[in-house]
Amino acid sequence: MEDHGTDIDLPDSLHGMDDLALDMRLISSHRADRVWHRVNPELWAASRNPWAVLKSVGQPELEKLGNDEAFVAQVRALIEDRRKRNSAPFWFPQSQAAGTLNLTAYFSMEFGLSEALPIYAGGLGVLAGDHMKSSTDLGAPVVGVGLLYQQGYFRQALDSRGNQHELYPFSDPSEIPVQRLRGNDGAWIRIPLEFPGRTVYLRAWAVNVGRLWLYLLDSNDPANDPSDRGITAQLYAADPEVRWKQEMALGFGGWRLLRELGLDPHVCHLNEGHAAFAVLERASWIVREQNVPFDVALTVARAGTVFTTHTPVAAAFDRFDPSYVIGYLSPFAAEMRVSIGKILGLGRMRADDDSEPFNMAYLAIRGASRVNGVSWLHGEVSRELFADLFPRCPLEEIPVGHVTNGVHVPSWDSPAADELWTNAELRNQWRGVPTPIVERMEERPTAELWQMRNCNRERFVGWARQRLARQLTIAGAGADRIDEGQRIFDPEALTLGFARRFTEYKRTALLLHDPDRFARILTNPERPVQIAVAGKAHPADTIGKAMIQRWYAFSQRDDVRSHVAFIADYDLLLAEQLVNGVDVWINTPRRPWEASGTSGMKVLVNGGLNLSELDGWWAEAYTPAVGWAIGDGAEHGSDPNWDAQEANGLYTLLEHEIVPMFYNRDQDGVPQDWMARVRKSMGRLTPQFSSERMVRQYVDDIYTPAAAAYRTRIVDNCRVGSDIQRWREMIANYWSEVSFGALHVEPAAAGHDFRVLVSLGAIGTDAVHVQLYATAWEHGAAERIPMERGDEVVRRTFAYHAHVDSPRPPNDYTPRVVPYHAYASFPLETEKICWYTR
Ligand SMILES: *Cc1c(COP(=O)(O)O)cnc(C)c1O
């Protein structure tokens, strides 16, 4: 699957340029920018779509370009660069994982690789795009799986009163950088999906991301019933049944496509629960190929499945009416020879509670061997969210860890930042080459950093003026307003940025809590401040839309109009310009609702600073040396008094610290204190919150052990998988026979001796561990002290003992029996625990 061949007739000198246009990794290359700009500057500026740009030129123009030596040299250099980058990865081949990890399939409902490919809505998709880009940079073996939406997510237009209008422009597959997939026989690949009373066919597409591929499915096949052709029309369809069908297409269809292409990834990474059906489909292949029961197949598939959860609220999990499960999955259950109740149970807290909906996050967690949240704080929050699935488990043992998100740094740097990092010989960091970033940053002259900042801000102001003028023209504004838009902002003034989804928890109107006070901050003649604001509200979110209107109305006030711009249609292109340009990025979510947040990470490489609530990634990144924080690091619900207090804190920080620091200049006009923070933020945080670090962490800590566990379970016709499944069934059937007898505690040496009787019933001594458990104490972690088995005092009742050297009172230690199997994961695969009760 290397060369798809395109239908563009390129002159010999430009041979290979079509591959450049189709490579979504190159989207972020400033050198490639110059090439596409040269080909068609207008279309390039408007679309950022190299494929459309290339297809827009006629044959005579192509021939002319092919004879332009300077241009040809640029193109050849890019092609050579790409070849080198793709053929010689530095990191993965040298990593521990190289010998053991064959391939990870990364499933996501959305991918934000470029605005040329509008199949994303927001943070989740951008994260998936950055995951793909860093994977290719590092040489990690990953294949993406997603859906190709004809209209994607909506585009936003604002009318002259600040009302949001939603537009759904149609993407013509021939003009976006995707290629239809053909099988070995040359025929187009079509993936059949059984729906009640009919077969729906999914078309398959490939998107190139450096050395990797992202495969997409869509249902707009002429063979389908008209009602089915629209299944993949829009991202996050409002109709729950359409959403269900989309998730079936992604999970069942996606895994089927991989197998059709001859791929058998040992690891399947579910980026959010939407794709959880992939686990069922994967298990069904194991059933057929290994000839084992469905339960065993699921136990094998689980070992190689990773689930990343992204939400801090249970209400955001995808839940479906159980009738869909019965209607759509009964044939699947019959083929797998299991009851539909069994399938239903995988998505429920209580399998037989017929009032309970089918929860995709539960299916994902039951189908995975590794589960993680997306920041340290979100890990904690997720353990609480999933605690009910593990009712006897202490919170810290709920099997959800965290891998903090990161961003693909080369996609988010400005041309000036690119130059600075290149001069500092730090660019290869993002390909996994170790570089002393902090030290090199310390060596850069302050004047050079300050010059980059000025350059970034100036470029952004120029861009914002053009964009605003166009926006005003389209909204039908008068000539004087358009003229004002063309002169908005001051390239030297402190520039704030605020862009995100307009939804309640993001508290997008917190800065407008006291509009007059904020206006005074903006318009101080000695120390002017300006702010660019952007964001979409979900079409059904009236609160979000009202917040957009408030910002819009504020931006129209006579006193602040040249200091405030609401820029419509927040997307990757707008995000890139914003994070390149702003001095301070502001984020005001209601803790702990921001699972991670990534937009603030995008300013780091460009020398922007963060002013944010202590939530998501900022809760682990913040120190006073690198930025500013609001809030007290605790949760306060939606208490309006607390919101008011935080708004006050925000204003006070701006008035007394941030604005004065920016304008406090030395004799050369450089704000030394400010730049000290910029330097620290760039050096310390950029690598830590990069997707390069994130992907390495997934590969080393999650994918590699998951792949090994999967292979252990599947070899020898699923020998270990079958054994684990038998063990799980034994634990489930006989756990009620486990009980404690008397406990004796005696002081001994510096601590205590513990002795307890344990009856195990039909469960063998090898299938359990008996421990003393103590919760975390002072600064220590929780303790789990193994108890040793002594004599069998009565049939199947054993004496266990342990000695504990600790100043802690003995009552802190509670004996418990937990299920044990060398290859199973506890408590993910069985949530049983028997506690001694005092
Ligand atoms: C980075 C990004 C996001 C995610 O932003 P957060 O507010 O940090 O979650 C959303 N949309 C776009 C277009 C982005 O580039």
Tab-separated table of C-alpha atoms and ligand atoms in Angstrom, residues 112 115 120-127 130 407 412 499-501 505-506 536 569-576 579 585 587 594-602 617, ligand 1:
chain	number	residue	atom	x	y	z
A	112	GLY	CA	-7.764	16.744	12.919
A	115	GLU	CA	-8.319	21.956	7.586
A	120	TYR	CA	-12.791	16.724	13.130
A	121	ALA	CA	-14.774	18.886	15.522
A	122	GLY	CA	-12.300	19.877	18.199
A	123	GLY	CA	-9.744	18.772	20.739
A	124	LEU	CA	-10.305	15.013	20.433
A	125	GLY	CA	-9.690	15.106	16.693
A	126	VAL	CA	-6.714	17.425	16.894
A	127	LEU	CA	-5.179	15.095	19.444
A	130	ASP	CA	-1.110	15.002	16.410
A	407	VAL	CA	0.759	18.443	20.801
A	412	TRP	CA	2.092	24.524	15.825
A	499	ALA	CA	-10.363	30.288	21.705
A	500	ARG	CA	-12.343	27.196	22.565
A	501	ARG	CA	-15.648	25.464	22.298
A	505	TYR	CA	-18.036	24.408	31.637
A	506	LYS	CA	-15.422	26.356	29.691
A	536	LYS	CA	-18.053	27.557	18.044
A	569	ASP	CA	-15.103	29.758	12.417
A	570	TYR	CA	-12.508	28.414	14.860
A	571	ASP	CA	-10.622	25.676	13.048
A	572	LEU	CA	-7.072	24.387	12.711
A	573	LEU	CA	-6.002	27.264	10.516
A	574	LEU	CA	-7.327	29.905	12.893
A	575	ALA	CA	-5.932	27.994	15.870
A	576	GLU	CA	-2.516	27.941	14.249
A	579	VAL	CA	-1.209	30.147	19.005
A	585	TRP	CA	-3.240	32.224	26.195
A	587	ASN	CA	-8.204	29.297	29.712
A	594	GLU	CA	-11.144	20.163	31.355
A	595	ALA	CA	-9.875	16.606	31.025
A	596	SER	CA	-6.608	17.828	29.577
A	597	GLY	CA	-6.993	20.735	27.173
A	598	THR	CA	-4.320	21.041	24.541
A	599	SER	CA	-4.699	24.507	23.073
A	600	GLY	CA	-2.503	26.074	25.757
A	601	MET	CA	0.283	23.615	24.892
A	602	LYS	CA	0.362	24.976	21.348
A	617	TRP	CA	-2.684	19.729	31.899
B	1	LIG	C1	-6.250	22.464	19.896
B	1	LIG	C2	-7.602	22.664	19.380
B	1	LIG	C3	-8.710	22.366	20.184
B	1	LIG	C4	-8.582	21.836	21.599
B	1	LIG	O1	-8.619	22.925	22.444
B	1	LIG	P1	-8.940	22.877	23.999
B	1	LIG	O2	-9.824	24.050	24.198
B	1	LIG	O3	-7.634	23.028	24.680
B	1	LIG	O4	-9.608	21.591	24.311
B	1	LIG	C5	-9.967	22.571	19.656
B	1	LIG	N1	-10.144	23.042	18.406
B	1	LIG	C6	-9.087	23.347	17.613
B	1	LIG	C7	-9.348	23.869	16.238
B	1	LIG	C8	-7.795	23.171	18.072
B	1	LIG	O5	-6.769	23.452	17.276
